[in-house]
Amino acid sequence: MSAWSAVGQPADSSAPPPARLETAFADPLVDFDANMTALKVRTWTDGEARMMLLEGDAQLSVGAYGFRGSAIVVRIENQPTDLGTVRHVAAYFRDARSLTGAGGSTEAGLGETDGRNPLANGGERPGLLVTASTLGKIKINEPGSFDAVARAPVEAKTLIDEALERLTAHRTAVQRPGLRVPEPQEISAATVIRKQRRRSQIEEEQRRLYDAVANPDPDALADATPTEAPEAETSVLPARGAVAYAMDSWSAQPGDDETAVSLIGDVSLVFEDYRDGRVVTLRAERVVMFVANDEEENDPFAGGAISGGGQVDAGALRGVYLEDNAIVSDGDYTVRAPRMYYDLARNRATLLDAVFYTFDVQRQVPLYLRADTIRQTSATDFNATQARLTTSEFGTPHFSIGAGELTLQQVERPGGQRGGLFTARDATLNVGDVPVFYWPEVSAYADDSPLRSVNGSFSSNQGVEARTTWDLFAMLGKTRPENLDAELNLDYLGESGPAIGLNGEYESRRNLGEFRGYLLLDDSGEDEIGGREINQEDEVRGIALARHREYLPANLELTLEGAFVSDPTLLEEFFPREAAAGKLFETSAYLKWQEGNQSLDALATTNLSGFVEQLDELQSQGFYVERFPEATHRVIGGSLLGDQLTWNSQTSLSQLRIVAEDETPGDRGFNDVDAQAFFGINADVSFEDRNDAAGFPDRSILRFDTRQELSLPMAAGPIDITPYVVGRLTAYDDDFDDFGNADGEQVRAWGEAGLRLGTQLSKADGNVRSNSLDVNGIRHIIEPGVTLFLNGSTIDPDDLPEFDDDVESIAQGAGVKLGAVNTWQTRRGGPGRERTVDWITLQTDFVLRSDDADTETDIARFFDYRPEFSVGGDHFYGELLWMVTDTLGAAGQVTHSFESDRVAQWRAGINLDHTPRLNSFVAYEEIDVLDSQLLTWGFNYRLTTKYRVGFQQTLDFAEEDSRDISLTIDRKLPRWTLRVRVGFDEIDDDQTVGVTLIPDGRDGGSNAFGL
């Protein structure tokens, strides 16, 4: 027998008494500690007994057996014996549940149950009394709070009185197994009248129940013909094992083949399959059980009256009818309905006006299914009519999916988690009770909303716009494949008309990839680019992009890309983030082999669009370079002469062709001033004409390039010294005489010699304290460094067309960089939470270049790892990061050019968390060459748990005007966020008011390109 006996039913008189000990509660004696935990524990004495009240996630276990509840009243009595001190424990649980993963138990009055408890694994029975007798110790493990009081706490008097009353009744019952506690002999006439009235009410309820079952509602009972017995694993209720039941009163109506048993008053039925551990609990105020009585031993009621409850073999039940607040749960799901009927012979159930509930633990998302009728056909399959599916607990949810017919399956999802998979036919998207969208069939996992986001806005430039993002597989009525996600965009873009998009991504052990597509079906709007209006006349416009990477055997990796954009301004107008900072749009194939520190790769690229799509590539070169093909071998960190020398090598052979578009800078939104600044031409001159005039080659060029670097790391005391030499040879099959290479040389030799010096110094002072600066001790780390270099080339970079910035445009001349990184560290955090943080980090670099270096760049930059990539002349660069406190941070950056004796650019900003609910920021940036002076400030404020406000404004001091301003208000809905945004863009003279609806777990972007 187990350590526990759950009581409230007659005791099992057949169990032999424990050896040498007559226990007070007739429990088996064990030798395990009794362990208790709770958020709050209070203790007092009652005579010689010790009383305890455990509140808040209270748990009590003995050995492998245990229960939990919202509160537990515990009474402990000690009994000296020749075996030692026996501790008799009686525990009364409110909202009792079996501990997850606990072993079984024995129900008193139910006999041995194969070591399992009919209330385990999610079953629930308020007011459960359990007892145990143990030679072990009583342990209270880490209570949240502990309070010793002289007597029972007054506020818990009702629960304590109920517990003691149940314990008294149990002690009396175990003395006379099978009988209830006798009622007092002297009772009043009023009590007799009340009991007679109650007996009449019970008899009337029983007659009505029998009538409901004998003449059922046609929709309430399954009408299929009998089938073979279902598999135990798929039956709607466990078809093998035991069914424990409890109630206030009962009566039976025998029949030829079965007995109809009426249970009334707080009825509980617990089905448990002992083999697979499946447990289903049913509760209602009134229940009728149909019990087969083919064999006498299958009729548990043949012996006459039962008291409070009992058990029956699950295989003997043919059906169960429940009404009045009927609830069924198996731990994974719960269904509540006014009426339910389980036809166990036909393995189906009908639940009327039902509410189905389940919860995805991994994603922390609930699921509610409300329907006129829910039919269950297996342990995991449900079918509903006139259904509404939602993640909101409200009776009328903000958003829901309606369906004429809906099927829901409990399935195992990738990763081992269980979840719901639904298919809805004649599906509607409902806002409140109003359907706003219809689709013939939708299929998806229950926690995945088919609607990913919806965005409506009004723009002074574009007019009314609406953008929606949908789960593609859900809209196709298909289950989403593992490791693949795809979205469908259905948009209306005002004057630009309707648009449709498709995007997705996938990943597996051997490959990964993404695909994007967007199509404007009939664009008659205007693109606002750089303050200029570019009209579209019934144009079909679009973008397509696909990227795939495959991991092959033998350390090979294949990457394929394809990209196309219909016209030059599409990205900048509709996908500004991709236009400004996205990966280069190109069609390419890339094969790489890598082993250790060596790699060999082959690359072939082309441009299908016929122009440079992204702004950074356009403004740096103004054309696209095809590689058809290019092969490169690399060695990184190779070792020579017994690890004394470090060798880095890169060698490539390339077939290159410059492709210039026939569009003009004006077509891309540049005026004459900007076109001259960036491209050296007026806005109405095409890029192709510019290249022709400059003498760029109009054919493919074969180029061989090799770069070899040797370095000798050494140390002199604390100083690290690394001298290095670099040699580079580049050869072409063209002399570029039209480009300006007067000597017509086809081979360029380039070399560099340099020296790097560095060290680290530190000093700590633990006595430095400052509450205002949040400083607790200081450690100062100084990392000074010097880089000296001298390089030269046989061909001036200006005499070569720039196929690659890091090949043709490498610098020449001499230079030195003197720099240091200063870091001040301190300790922060309370006792037990102390950590070291970088309080202040300051980088300062002075760079001096020889006169023959290229100093034309307005904003200089030095790259220490490859000085030949550096641009600009003499300059100072500084960067500051200051974590003032844990809630206040500041950063700044400045570049001062000694060539022009002015600050080329500088920026500074601070970020402050005023409270956990309020954050603000301010940043200023000034770029001298662009005459740009921008101040950006804003804040984010969480007003309540449901509302958040965000504000941002950018002020242009050069133009003495507000550049753009935006206000965002978020309203948190159940599992959704409603976002309202008001914005004004001074550059494009555009005012926008937008509303976005975002499900939890989504970022709110209406498509993958950031539209």
mmCIF file of C-alpha atoms in Angstrom, residues 343-651:
data_model
loop_
_atom_site.group_PDB
_atom_site.id
_atom_site.type_symbol
_atom_site.label_atom_id
_atom_site.label_comp_id
_atom_site.label_asym_id
_atom_site.label_seq_id
_atom_site.Cartn_x
_atom_site.Cartn_y
_atom_site.Cartn_z
ATOM 1 C CA ASP A 343 -21.459 7.365 -25.581
ATOM 2 C CA LEU A 344 -18.636 5.015 -24.648
ATOM 3 C CA ALA A 345 -20.031 2.113 -26.695
ATOM 4 C CA ARG A 346 -19.727 4.208 -29.874
ATOM 5 C CA ASN A 347 -16.633 6.132 -28.664
ATOM 6 C CA ARG A 348 -17.991 9.620 -29.119
ATOM 7 C CA ALA A 349 -19.236 12.491 -27.036
ATOM 8 C CA THR A 350 -21.602 15.397 -27.576
ATOM 9 C CA LEU A 351 -21.217 18.639 -25.603
ATOM 10 C CA LEU A 352 -23.849 21.357 -26.006
ATOM 11 C CA ASP A 353 -23.178 25.123 -25.748
ATOM 12 C CA ALA A 354 -19.632 24.175 -24.808
ATOM 13 C CA VAL A 355 -16.458 26.115 -24.059
ATOM 14 C CA PHE A 356 -13.196 24.276 -24.771
ATOM 15 C CA TYR A 357 -9.997 25.561 -23.121
ATOM 16 C CA THR A 358 -6.347 24.590 -23.426
ATOM 17 C CA PHE A 359 -3.004 26.317 -22.854
ATOM 18 C CA ASP A 360 0.267 26.218 -24.773
ATOM 19 C CA VAL A 361 2.896 26.182 -22.024
ATOM 20 C CA GLN A 362 5.854 26.770 -24.336
ATOM 21 C CA ARG A 363 4.346 29.838 -26.027
ATOM 22 C CA GLN A 364 2.300 30.966 -23.011
ATOM 23 C CA VAL A 365 -0.811 31.303 -25.169
ATOM 24 C CA PRO A 366 -4.308 30.123 -24.123
ATOM 25 C CA LEU A 367 -6.972 28.887 -26.536
ATOM 26 C CA TYR A 368 -10.739 29.090 -26.186
ATOM 27 C CA LEU A 369 -13.246 27.336 -28.440
ATOM 28 C CA ARG A 370 -16.918 28.248 -27.998
ATOM 29 C CA ALA A 371 -19.512 26.364 -30.024
ATOM 30 C CA ASP A 372 -23.174 25.413 -30.159
ATOM 31 C CA THR A 373 -22.138 21.760 -30.312
ATOM 32 C CA ILE A 374 -18.784 20.061 -29.802
ATOM 33 C CA ARG A 375 -18.482 16.396 -30.740
ATOM 34 C CA GLN A 376 -15.500 14.423 -29.513
ATOM 35 C CA THR A 377 -14.496 11.388 -31.561
ATOM 36 C CA SER A 378 -11.264 10.381 -29.822
ATOM 37 C CA ALA A 379 -9.010 11.439 -26.995
ATOM 38 C CA THR A 380 -7.546 14.180 -29.170
ATOM 39 C CA ASP A 381 -10.125 14.964 -31.882
ATOM 40 C CA PHE A 382 -12.978 17.459 -31.566
ATOM 41 C CA ASN A 383 -15.509 18.711 -34.102
ATOM 42 C CA ALA A 384 -17.540 21.877 -33.499
ATOM 43 C CA THR A 385 -20.412 23.595 -35.295
ATOM 44 C CA GLN A 386 -21.152 27.326 -35.237
ATOM 45 C CA ALA A 387 -17.824 27.779 -33.492
ATOM 46 C CA ARG A 388 -15.687 30.698 -32.435
ATOM 47 C CA LEU A 389 -11.938 30.268 -31.786
ATOM 48 C CA THR A 390 -9.984 32.880 -29.855
ATOM 49 C CA THR A 391 -7.090 33.437 -27.453
ATOM 50 C CA SER A 392 -9.234 35.790 -25.355
ATOM 51 C CA GLU A 393 -10.951 34.700 -22.179
ATOM 52 C CA PHE A 394 -13.808 37.169 -22.672
ATOM 53 C CA GLY A 395 -17.222 35.833 -23.570
ATOM 54 C CA THR A 396 -17.314 38.329 -26.452
ATOM 55 C CA PRO A 397 -13.633 38.510 -27.450
ATOM 56 C CA HIS A 398 -12.105 41.500 -29.217
ATOM 57 C CA PHE A 399 -10.969 39.269 -32.093
ATOM 58 C CA SER A 400 -11.904 35.732 -32.997
ATOM 59 C CA ILE A 401 -12.152 33.252 -35.856
ATOM 60 C CA GLY A 402 -15.696 32.161 -36.616
ATOM 61 C CA ALA A 403 -16.515 28.929 -38.456
ATOM 62 C CA GLY A 404 -19.565 27.058 -39.607
ATOM 63 C CA GLU A 405 -17.617 23.882 -38.896
ATOM 64 C CA LEU A 406 -14.320 23.531 -37.058
ATOM 65 C CA THR A 407 -12.145 20.528 -36.265
ATOM 66 C CA LEU A 408 -9.516 20.642 -33.525
ATOM 67 C CA GLN A 409 -6.830 18.028 -32.905
ATOM 68 C CA GLN A 410 -4.400 17.791 -30.025
ATOM 69 C CA VAL A 411 -1.099 16.946 -31.773
ATOM 70 C CA GLU A 412 2.566 16.771 -30.909
ATOM 71 C CA ARG A 413 4.368 19.763 -32.387
ATOM 72 C CA PRO A 414 8.012 19.933 -33.434
ATOM 73 C CA GLY A 415 10.083 20.001 -30.279
ATOM 74 C CA GLY A 416 7.844 17.541 -28.404
ATOM 75 C CA GLN A 417 5.291 20.067 -27.137
ATOM 76 C CA ARG A 418 1.588 19.265 -27.515
ATOM 77 C CA GLY A 419 -0.647 21.799 -29.217
ATOM 78 C CA GLY A 420 -3.904 22.254 -31.041
ATOM 79 C CA LEU A 421 -4.265 22.056 -34.822
ATOM 80 C CA PHE A 422 -7.506 23.455 -36.181
ATOM 81 C CA THR A 423 -9.258 23.568 -39.550
ATOM 82 C CA ALA A 424 -12.120 26.040 -39.944
ATOM 83 C CA ARG A 425 -14.549 25.935 -42.871
ATOM 84 C CA ASP A 426 -16.569 29.002 -43.871
ATOM 85 C CA ALA A 427 -14.171 30.970 -41.695
ATOM 86 C CA THR A 428 -14.643 34.607 -40.753
ATOM 87 C CA LEU A 429 -12.421 37.075 -38.930
ATOM 88 C CA ASN A 430 -14.564 38.719 -36.277
ATOM 89 C CA VAL A 431 -14.108 42.012 -34.464
ATOM 90 C CA GLY A 432 -16.361 41.621 -31.488
ATOM 91 C CA ASP A 433 -19.463 39.971 -32.940
ATOM 92 C CA VAL A 434 -19.022 41.527 -36.401
ATOM 93 C CA PRO A 435 -17.411 39.442 -39.202
ATOM 94 C CA VAL A 436 -15.027 41.617 -41.252
ATOM 95 C CA PHE A 437 -13.317 39.044 -43.472
ATOM 96 C CA TYR A 438 -14.307 35.714 -45.039
ATOM 97 C CA TRP A 439 -12.199 32.797 -46.283
ATOM 98 C CA PRO A 440 -13.471 29.357 -47.391
ATOM 99 C CA GLU A 441 -11.047 27.302 -45.301
ATOM 100 C CA VAL A 442 -8.337 28.093 -42.770
ATOM 101 C CA SER A 443 -5.955 25.652 -41.089
ATOM 102 C CA ALA A 444 -3.252 26.464 -38.522
ATOM 103 C CA TYR A 445 -1.878 25.631 -35.105
ATOM 104 C CA ALA A 446 -4.235 27.002 -32.507
ATOM 105 C CA ASP A 447 -1.748 29.463 -31.009
ATOM 106 C CA ASP A 448 -0.853 30.856 -34.459
ATOM 107 C CA SER A 449 -3.278 33.507 -35.605
ATOM 108 C CA PRO A 450 -3.937 33.326 -39.367
ATOM 109 C CA LEU A 451 -3.862 37.137 -39.255
ATOM 110 C CA ARG A 452 -0.294 38.214 -38.477
ATOM 111 C CA SER A 453 -0.932 41.980 -38.607
ATOM 112 C CA VAL A 454 -3.294 44.570 -40.014
ATOM 113 C CA ASN A 455 -2.415 48.204 -40.648
ATOM 114 C CA GLY A 456 -4.675 50.990 -41.835
ATOM 115 C CA SER A 457 -3.485 54.539 -42.435
ATOM 116 C CA PHE A 458 -4.218 57.819 -44.150
ATOM 117 C CA SER A 459 -1.352 59.650 -45.882
ATOM 118 C CA SER A 460 -1.567 63.084 -47.478
ATOM 119 C CA ASN A 461 0.573 61.732 -50.322
ATOM 120 C CA GLN A 462 -0.900 58.265 -50.828
ATOM 121 C CA GLY A 463 -4.413 58.605 -49.392
ATOM 122 C CA VAL A 464 -6.099 55.704 -47.618
ATOM 123 C CA GLU A 465 -3.930 52.607 -47.233
ATOM 124 C CA ALA A 466 -4.608 49.171 -45.758
ATOM 125 C CA ARG A 467 -2.008 46.448 -45.252
ATOM 126 C CA THR A 468 -2.586 42.944 -43.915
ATOM 127 C CA THR A 469 -0.246 40.020 -43.299
ATOM 128 C CA TRP A 470 -1.578 36.451 -43.149
ATOM 129 C CA ASP A 471 -0.247 32.993 -42.388
ATOM 130 C CA LEU A 472 0.006 31.546 -45.923
ATOM 131 C CA PHE A 473 -0.498 27.896 -44.997
ATOM 132 C CA ALA A 474 -3.465 28.760 -42.810
ATOM 133 C CA MET A 475 -5.104 30.553 -45.747
ATOM 134 C CA LEU A 476 -4.466 27.554 -47.992
ATOM 135 C CA GLY A 477 -6.061 25.234 -45.452
ATOM 136 C CA LYS A 478 -2.793 23.322 -45.051
ATOM 137 C CA THR A 479 -0.703 22.421 -42.037
ATOM 138 C CA ARG A 480 2.487 24.434 -41.895
ATOM 139 C CA PRO A 481 5.509 22.198 -42.592
ATOM 140 C CA GLU A 482 8.178 21.857 -39.963
ATOM 141 C CA ASN A 483 10.887 24.575 -40.037
ATOM 142 C CA LEU A 484 9.041 26.608 -42.697
ATOM 143 C CA ASP A 485 7.097 29.828 -42.236
ATOM 144 C CA ALA A 486 5.418 31.808 -45.005
ATOM 145 C CA GLU A 487 3.319 34.962 -44.992
ATOM 146 C CA LEU A 488 0.894 36.453 -47.479
ATOM 147 C CA ASN A 489 0.482 40.230 -47.831
ATOM 148 C CA LEU A 490 -2.829 41.581 -49.121
ATOM 149 C CA ASP A 491 -2.532 45.373 -49.301
ATOM 150 C CA TYR A 492 -4.186 48.443 -50.741
ATOM 151 C CA LEU A 493 -1.737 51.358 -51.098
ATOM 152 C CA GLY A 494 -3.995 54.313 -51.865
ATOM 153 C CA GLU A 495 -3.095 55.933 -55.191
ATOM 154 C CA SER A 496 -0.621 53.107 -55.833
ATOM 155 C CA GLY A 497 -3.507 50.636 -55.863
ATOM 156 C CA PRO A 498 -3.710 47.009 -54.718
ATOM 157 C CA ALA A 499 -0.622 44.954 -53.937
ATOM 158 C CA ILE A 500 0.129 41.366 -53.015
ATOM 159 C CA GLY A 501 3.205 39.970 -51.307
ATOM 160 C CA LEU A 502 4.737 36.661 -50.295
ATOM 161 C CA ASN A 503 7.621 36.138 -47.911
ATOM 162 C CA GLY A 504 8.974 33.366 -45.766
ATOM 163 C CA GLU A 505 11.974 31.595 -44.333
ATOM 164 C CA TYR A 506 13.050 28.053 -43.585
ATOM 165 C CA GLU A 507 15.868 26.270 -41.790
ATOM 166 C CA SER A 508 16.913 22.676 -41.262
ATOM 167 C CA ARG A 509 20.063 20.839 -40.286
ATOM 168 C CA ARG A 510 21.427 20.933 -43.854
ATOM 169 C CA ASN A 511 20.060 24.171 -45.299
ATOM 170 C CA LEU A 512 18.396 27.497 -44.685
ATOM 171 C CA GLY A 513 16.933 30.244 -46.772
ATOM 172 C CA GLU A 514 14.405 33.001 -47.304
ATOM 173 C CA PHE A 515 12.184 34.266 -50.082
ATOM 174 C CA ARG A 516 10.489 37.633 -50.593
ATOM 175 C CA GLY A 517 8.150 38.995 -53.202
ATOM 176 C CA TYR A 518 5.903 42.026 -53.613
ATOM 177 C CA LEU A 519 3.789 43.113 -56.585
ATOM 178 C CA LEU A 520 1.936 46.386 -57.205
ATOM 179 C CA LEU A 521 -0.725 45.511 -59.736
ATOM 180 C CA ASP A 522 -1.547 48.963 -61.117
ATOM 181 C CA ASP A 523 0.434 51.886 -59.680
ATOM 182 C CA SER A 524 -0.837 55.338 -60.655
ATOM 183 C CA GLY A 525 0.618 57.184 -57.676
ATOM 184 C CA GLU A 526 3.628 59.396 -57.102
ATOM 185 C CA ASP A 527 6.974 58.402 -55.591
ATOM 186 C CA GLU A 528 8.196 61.105 -53.198
ATOM 187 C CA ILE A 529 11.994 60.781 -53.467
ATOM 188 C CA GLY A 530 14.257 63.445 -52.000
ATOM 189 C CA GLY A 531 11.519 66.066 -52.211
ATOM 190 C CA ARG A 532 10.867 65.307 -55.886
ATOM 191 C CA GLU A 533 7.711 63.723 -57.302
ATOM 192 C CA ILE A 534 8.149 60.869 -59.779
ATOM 193 C CA ASN A 535 4.833 59.974 -61.407
ATOM 194 C CA GLN A 536 3.787 56.420 -62.200
ATOM 195 C CA GLU A 537 1.280 55.739 -64.979
ATOM 196 C CA ASP A 538 -0.613 52.472 -64.533
ATOM 197 C CA GLU A 539 2.665 50.653 -63.901
ATOM 198 C CA VAL A 540 3.046 47.043 -62.814
ATOM 199 C CA ARG A 541 5.889 47.167 -60.289
ATOM 200 C CA GLY A 542 7.421 44.589 -58.051
ATOM 201 C CA ILE A 543 10.330 42.999 -56.286
ATOM 202 C CA ALA A 544 11.487 39.378 -55.968
ATOM 203 C CA LEU A 545 14.255 37.939 -53.821
ATOM 204 C CA ALA A 546 15.339 34.404 -52.882
ATOM 205 C CA ARG A 547 18.358 33.197 -50.909
ATOM 206 C CA HIS A 548 19.324 29.596 -50.177
ATOM 207 C CA ARG A 549 22.322 28.016 -48.445
ATOM 208 C CA GLU A 550 23.076 24.292 -48.581
ATOM 209 C CA TYR A 551 25.660 22.565 -46.375
ATOM 210 C CA LEU A 552 27.266 19.861 -48.517
ATOM 211 C CA PRO A 553 29.616 16.986 -47.651
ATOM 212 C CA ALA A 554 33.402 17.427 -47.712
ATOM 213 C CA ASN A 555 33.276 20.856 -45.988
ATOM 214 C CA LEU A 556 31.480 22.439 -48.938
ATOM 215 C CA GLU A 557 28.879 25.172 -48.697
ATOM 216 C CA LEU A 558 26.683 26.406 -51.568
ATOM 217 C CA THR A 559 24.824 29.728 -51.493
ATOM 218 C CA LEU A 560 22.396 30.762 -54.219
ATOM 219 C CA GLU A 561 20.712 34.158 -54.537
ATOM 220 C CA GLY A 562 18.297 35.698 -56.979
ATOM 221 C CA ALA A 563 16.947 39.263 -56.945
ATOM 222 C CA PHE A 564 14.967 41.545 -59.212
ATOM 223 C CA VAL A 565 13.508 45.038 -58.789
ATOM 224 C CA SER A 566 11.250 46.474 -61.478
ATOM 225 C CA ASP A 567 12.371 50.134 -61.339
ATOM 226 C CA PRO A 568 14.970 52.352 -59.603
ATOM 227 C CA THR A 569 12.706 54.138 -57.098
ATOM 228 C CA LEU A 570 10.609 51.212 -55.896
ATOM 229 C CA LEU A 571 12.866 50.296 -52.976
ATOM 230 C CA GLU A 572 13.314 53.846 -51.727
ATOM 231 C CA GLU A 573 9.575 54.597 -51.909
ATOM 232 C CA PHE A 574 8.122 51.409 -50.435
ATOM 233 C CA PHE A 575 11.039 49.650 -48.703
ATOM 234 C CA PRO A 576 13.305 52.444 -47.371
ATOM 235 C CA ARG A 577 15.165 50.223 -44.906
ATOM 236 C CA GLU A 578 16.186 47.810 -47.656
ATOM 237 C CA ALA A 579 17.187 50.727 -49.889
ATOM 238 C CA ALA A 580 19.390 52.343 -47.253
ATOM 239 C CA ALA A 581 21.035 49.423 -45.465
ATOM 240 C CA GLY A 582 19.973 46.098 -46.968
ATOM 241 C CA LYS A 583 22.281 43.452 -48.375
ATOM 242 C CA LEU A 584 23.232 44.040 -52.000
ATOM 243 C CA PHE A 585 20.535 42.876 -54.399
ATOM 244 C CA GLU A 586 22.201 40.532 -56.856
ATOM 245 C CA THR A 587 21.812 37.168 -58.550
ATOM 246 C CA SER A 588 24.708 34.942 -57.574
ATOM 247 C CA ALA A 589 26.089 31.483 -56.977
ATOM 248 C CA TYR A 590 28.771 30.994 -54.321
ATOM 249 C CA LEU A 591 30.586 27.726 -53.580
ATOM 250 C CA LYS A 592 33.008 27.603 -50.655
ATOM 251 C CA TRP A 593 35.327 24.936 -49.282
ATOM 252 C CA GLN A 594 36.872 25.538 -45.876
ATOM 253 C CA GLU A 595 39.100 23.408 -43.691
ATOM 254 C CA GLY A 596 41.122 24.709 -40.804
ATOM 255 C CA ASN A 597 42.481 28.152 -41.641
ATOM 256 C CA GLN A 598 42.225 27.736 -45.432
ATOM 257 C CA SER A 599 39.323 28.316 -47.790
ATOM 258 C CA LEU A 600 38.704 28.187 -51.524
ATOM 259 C CA ASP A 601 35.611 29.729 -53.061
ATOM 260 C CA ALA A 602 34.066 30.449 -56.427
ATOM 261 C CA LEU A 603 31.615 33.273 -57.060
ATOM 262 C CA ALA A 604 29.471 34.278 -60.022
ATOM 263 C CA THR A 605 27.226 37.367 -59.863
ATOM 264 C CA THR A 606 25.071 39.433 -62.166
ATOM 265 C CA ASN A 607 22.359 42.064 -61.893
ATOM 266 C CA LEU A 608 18.957 41.270 -63.376
ATOM 267 C CA SER A 609 17.441 44.683 -62.659
ATOM 268 C CA GLY A 610 19.779 46.662 -64.905
ATOM 269 C CA PHE A 611 20.537 49.297 -62.259
ATOM 270 C CA VAL A 612 21.954 49.662 -58.768
ATOM 271 C CA GLU A 613 19.055 49.094 -56.380
ATOM 272 C CA GLN A 614 20.493 50.272 -53.054
ATOM 273 C CA LEU A 615 21.537 53.820 -52.191
ATOM 274 C CA ASP A 616 24.822 53.034 -50.439
ATOM 275 C CA GLU A 617 26.117 51.132 -53.468
ATOM 276 C CA LEU A 618 24.839 53.834 -55.828
ATOM 277 C CA GLN A 619 26.479 56.690 -53.913
ATOM 278 C CA SER A 620 29.815 54.910 -53.410
ATOM 279 C CA GLN A 621 30.364 53.750 -57.011
ATOM 280 C CA GLY A 622 27.377 54.612 -59.155
ATOM 281 C CA PHE A 623 27.493 51.280 -61.021
ATOM 282 C CA TYR A 624 27.367 47.529 -60.536
ATOM 283 C CA VAL A 625 30.263 45.094 -61.067
ATOM 284 C CA GLU A 626 29.491 41.648 -62.464
ATOM 285 C CA ARG A 627 31.762 38.735 -61.547
ATOM 286 C CA PHE A 628 31.557 35.930 -64.031
ATOM 287 C CA PRO A 629 33.258 34.167 -62.335
ATOM 288 C CA GLU A 630 35.690 34.899 -59.473
ATOM 289 C CA ALA A 631 37.793 32.310 -57.626
ATOM 290 C CA THR A 632 39.579 33.125 -54.354
ATOM 291 C CA HIS A 633 41.960 31.229 -52.089
ATOM 292 C CA ARG A 634 42.566 32.448 -48.525
ATOM 293 C CA VAL A 635 44.863 31.538 -45.657
ATOM 294 C CA ILE A 636 44.143 33.229 -42.330
ATOM 295 C CA GLY A 637 46.616 32.994 -39.465
ATOM 296 C CA GLY A 638 48.927 30.491 -41.093
ATOM 297 C CA SER A 639 52.109 29.467 -39.265
ATOM 298 C CA LEU A 640 55.659 29.538 -40.668
ATOM 299 C CA LEU A 641 59.109 28.789 -39.241
ATOM 300 C CA GLY A 642 57.805 26.923 -36.210
ATOM 301 C CA ASP A 643 55.116 29.430 -35.286
ATOM 302 C CA GLN A 644 57.517 32.348 -35.392
ATOM 303 C CA LEU A 645 55.858 33.980 -38.408
ATOM 304 C CA THR A 646 52.166 34.504 -39.078
ATOM 305 C CA TRP A 647 51.078 34.302 -42.698
ATOM 306 C CA ASN A 648 47.911 35.749 -44.212
ATOM 307 C CA SER A 649 47.227 35.219 -47.876
ATOM 308 C CA GLN A 650 44.491 36.109 -50.373
ATOM 309 C CA THR A 651 44.680 35.280 -54.089
#
